[in-house]
Coordinates of N, CA and C in Angstrom, one line a residue:
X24 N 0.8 -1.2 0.0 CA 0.0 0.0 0.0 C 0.9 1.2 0.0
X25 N 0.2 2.0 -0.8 CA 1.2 3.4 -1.1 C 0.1 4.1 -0.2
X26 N 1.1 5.4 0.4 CA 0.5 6.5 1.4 C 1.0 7.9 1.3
X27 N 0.8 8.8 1.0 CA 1.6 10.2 1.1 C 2.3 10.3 2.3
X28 N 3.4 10.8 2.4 CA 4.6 10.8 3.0 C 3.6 11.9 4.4
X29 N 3.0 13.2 3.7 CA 2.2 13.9 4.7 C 1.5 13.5 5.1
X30 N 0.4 12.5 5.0 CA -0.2 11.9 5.8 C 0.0 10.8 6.8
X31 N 1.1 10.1 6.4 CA 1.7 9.5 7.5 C 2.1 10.4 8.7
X32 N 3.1 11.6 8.6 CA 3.6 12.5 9.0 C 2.6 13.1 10.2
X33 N 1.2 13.1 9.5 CA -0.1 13.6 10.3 C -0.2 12.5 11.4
X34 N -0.2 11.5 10.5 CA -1.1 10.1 12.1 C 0.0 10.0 13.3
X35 N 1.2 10.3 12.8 CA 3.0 10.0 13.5 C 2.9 11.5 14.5
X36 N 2.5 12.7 14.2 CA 2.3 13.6 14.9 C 1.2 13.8 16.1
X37 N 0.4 13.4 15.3 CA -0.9 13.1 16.5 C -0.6 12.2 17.3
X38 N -0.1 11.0 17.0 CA -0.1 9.7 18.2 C 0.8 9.4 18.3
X39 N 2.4 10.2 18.5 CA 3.4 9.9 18.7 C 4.2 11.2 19.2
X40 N 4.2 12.0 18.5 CA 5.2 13.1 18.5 C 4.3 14.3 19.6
X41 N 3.3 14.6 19.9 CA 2.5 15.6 20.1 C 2.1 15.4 21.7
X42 N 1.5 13.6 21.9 CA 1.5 13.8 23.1 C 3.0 13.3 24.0
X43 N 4.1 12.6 23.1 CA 5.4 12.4 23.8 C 6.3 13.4 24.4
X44 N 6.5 14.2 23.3 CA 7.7 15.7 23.2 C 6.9 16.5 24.2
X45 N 8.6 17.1 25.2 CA 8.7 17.5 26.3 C 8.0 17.0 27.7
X46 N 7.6 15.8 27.3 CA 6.7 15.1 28.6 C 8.2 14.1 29.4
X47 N 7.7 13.8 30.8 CA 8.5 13.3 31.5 C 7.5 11.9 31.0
X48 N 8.9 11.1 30.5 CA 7.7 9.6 29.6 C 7.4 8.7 30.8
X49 N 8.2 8.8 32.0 CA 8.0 7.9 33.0 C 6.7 8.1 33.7
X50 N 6.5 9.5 33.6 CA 5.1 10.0 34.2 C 3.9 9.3 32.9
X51 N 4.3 9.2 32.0 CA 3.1 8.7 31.1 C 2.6 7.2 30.6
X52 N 3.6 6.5 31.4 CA 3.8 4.8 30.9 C 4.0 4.5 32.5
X53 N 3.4 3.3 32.5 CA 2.9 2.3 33.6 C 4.2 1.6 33.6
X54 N 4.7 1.2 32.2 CA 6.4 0.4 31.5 C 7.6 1.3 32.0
X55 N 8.7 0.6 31.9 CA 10.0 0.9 32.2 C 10.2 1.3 30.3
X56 N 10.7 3.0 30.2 CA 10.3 4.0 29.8 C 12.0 3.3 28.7
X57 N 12.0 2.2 28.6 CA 13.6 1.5 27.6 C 13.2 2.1 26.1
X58 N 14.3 2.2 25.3 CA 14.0 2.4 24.2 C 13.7 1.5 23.4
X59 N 13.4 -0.2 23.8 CA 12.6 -1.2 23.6 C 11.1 -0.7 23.4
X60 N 10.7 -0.5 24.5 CA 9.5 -0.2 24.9 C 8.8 0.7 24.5
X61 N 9.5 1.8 24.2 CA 9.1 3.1 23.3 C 8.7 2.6 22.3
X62 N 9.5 1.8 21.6 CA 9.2 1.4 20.0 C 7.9 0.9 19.9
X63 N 8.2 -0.3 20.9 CA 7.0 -1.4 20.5 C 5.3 -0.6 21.0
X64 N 5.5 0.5 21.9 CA 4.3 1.3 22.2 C 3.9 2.3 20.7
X65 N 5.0 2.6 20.3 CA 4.9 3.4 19.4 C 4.4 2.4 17.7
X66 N 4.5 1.4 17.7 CA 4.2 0.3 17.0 C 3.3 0.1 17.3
X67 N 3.1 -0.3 18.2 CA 1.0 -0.6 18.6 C 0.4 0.9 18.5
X68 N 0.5 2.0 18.8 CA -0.1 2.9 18.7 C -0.4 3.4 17.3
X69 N 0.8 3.1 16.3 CA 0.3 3.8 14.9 C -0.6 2.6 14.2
X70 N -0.3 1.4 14.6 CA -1.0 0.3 14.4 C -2.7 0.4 14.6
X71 N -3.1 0.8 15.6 CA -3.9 1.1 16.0 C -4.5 2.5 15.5
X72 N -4.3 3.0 15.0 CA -4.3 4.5 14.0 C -4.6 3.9 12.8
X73 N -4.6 2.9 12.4 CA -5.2 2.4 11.2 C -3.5 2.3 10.5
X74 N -2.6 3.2 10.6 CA -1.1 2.5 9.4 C -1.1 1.3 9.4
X75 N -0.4 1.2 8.4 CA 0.2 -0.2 8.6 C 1.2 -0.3 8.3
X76 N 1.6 -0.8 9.6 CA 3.2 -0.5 10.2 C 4.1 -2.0 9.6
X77 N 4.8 -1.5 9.7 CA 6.1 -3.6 9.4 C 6.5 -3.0 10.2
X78 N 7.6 -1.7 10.4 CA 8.8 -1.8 11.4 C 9.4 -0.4 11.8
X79 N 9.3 -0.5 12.9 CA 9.2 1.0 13.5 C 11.0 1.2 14.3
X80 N 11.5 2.0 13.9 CA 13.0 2.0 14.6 C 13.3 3.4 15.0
X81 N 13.5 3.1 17.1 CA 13.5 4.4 17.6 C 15.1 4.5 17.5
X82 N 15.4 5.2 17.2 CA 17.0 5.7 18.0 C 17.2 6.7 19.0
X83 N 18.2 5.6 19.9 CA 18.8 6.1 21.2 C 19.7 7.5 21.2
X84 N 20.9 7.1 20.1 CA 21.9 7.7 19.6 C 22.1 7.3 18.3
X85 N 23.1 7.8 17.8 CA 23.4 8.0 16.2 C 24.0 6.8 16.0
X86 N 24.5 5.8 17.0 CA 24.8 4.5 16.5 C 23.9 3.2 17.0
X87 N 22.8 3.7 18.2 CA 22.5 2.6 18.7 C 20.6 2.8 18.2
X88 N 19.8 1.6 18.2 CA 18.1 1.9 17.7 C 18.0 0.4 18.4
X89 N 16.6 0.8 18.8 CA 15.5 0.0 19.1 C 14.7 -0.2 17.8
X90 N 14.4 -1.8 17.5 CA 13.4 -1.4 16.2 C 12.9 -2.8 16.6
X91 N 11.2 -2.7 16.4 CA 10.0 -3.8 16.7 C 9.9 -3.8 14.7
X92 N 9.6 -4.7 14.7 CA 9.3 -5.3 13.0 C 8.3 -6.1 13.5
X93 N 7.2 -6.7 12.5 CA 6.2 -7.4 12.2 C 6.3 -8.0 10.7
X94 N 5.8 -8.8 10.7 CA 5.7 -10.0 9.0 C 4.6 -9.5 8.7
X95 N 3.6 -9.7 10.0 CA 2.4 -9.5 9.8 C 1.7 -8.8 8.9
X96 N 1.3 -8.4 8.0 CA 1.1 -7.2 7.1 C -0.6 -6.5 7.5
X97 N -1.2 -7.7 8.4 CA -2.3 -7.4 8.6 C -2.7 -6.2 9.8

């Protein structure tokens, strides 16, 4: 499935970037706030936003990433 780059940008802003940025994350997750965990919340959330995600990869630093992947296409 093809998607405009801005529309993705939209659903990634809304349910990811909007309520995360400048929040203390430990105050917002019940989870140990790892850059594991980030991913895989941020994978269920855009998921749940209707995208459809395969593989979502946060980075820590400029050499290190967390990244949750799925086969799943469903």
């Amino acid at each position: 499935m093809v998607m405009d780059f801005a529309d993705v940008s939209k659903v990634v802003k809304r349910e990811i970037i909007t309520p995360w940025d400048h929040q203390s994350l430990n105050d917002l997750f019940s989870f140990p706030t790892t850059a594991e965990n980030l991913a895989l919340e941020a994978f269920r959330r855009l998921r749940a936003a209707k995208l459809t995600v395969t593989r979502v990869r946060l980075w820590e630093t400029a050499t290190s990433y967390a990244e949750v992947e799925s086969h799943d296409m469903g």
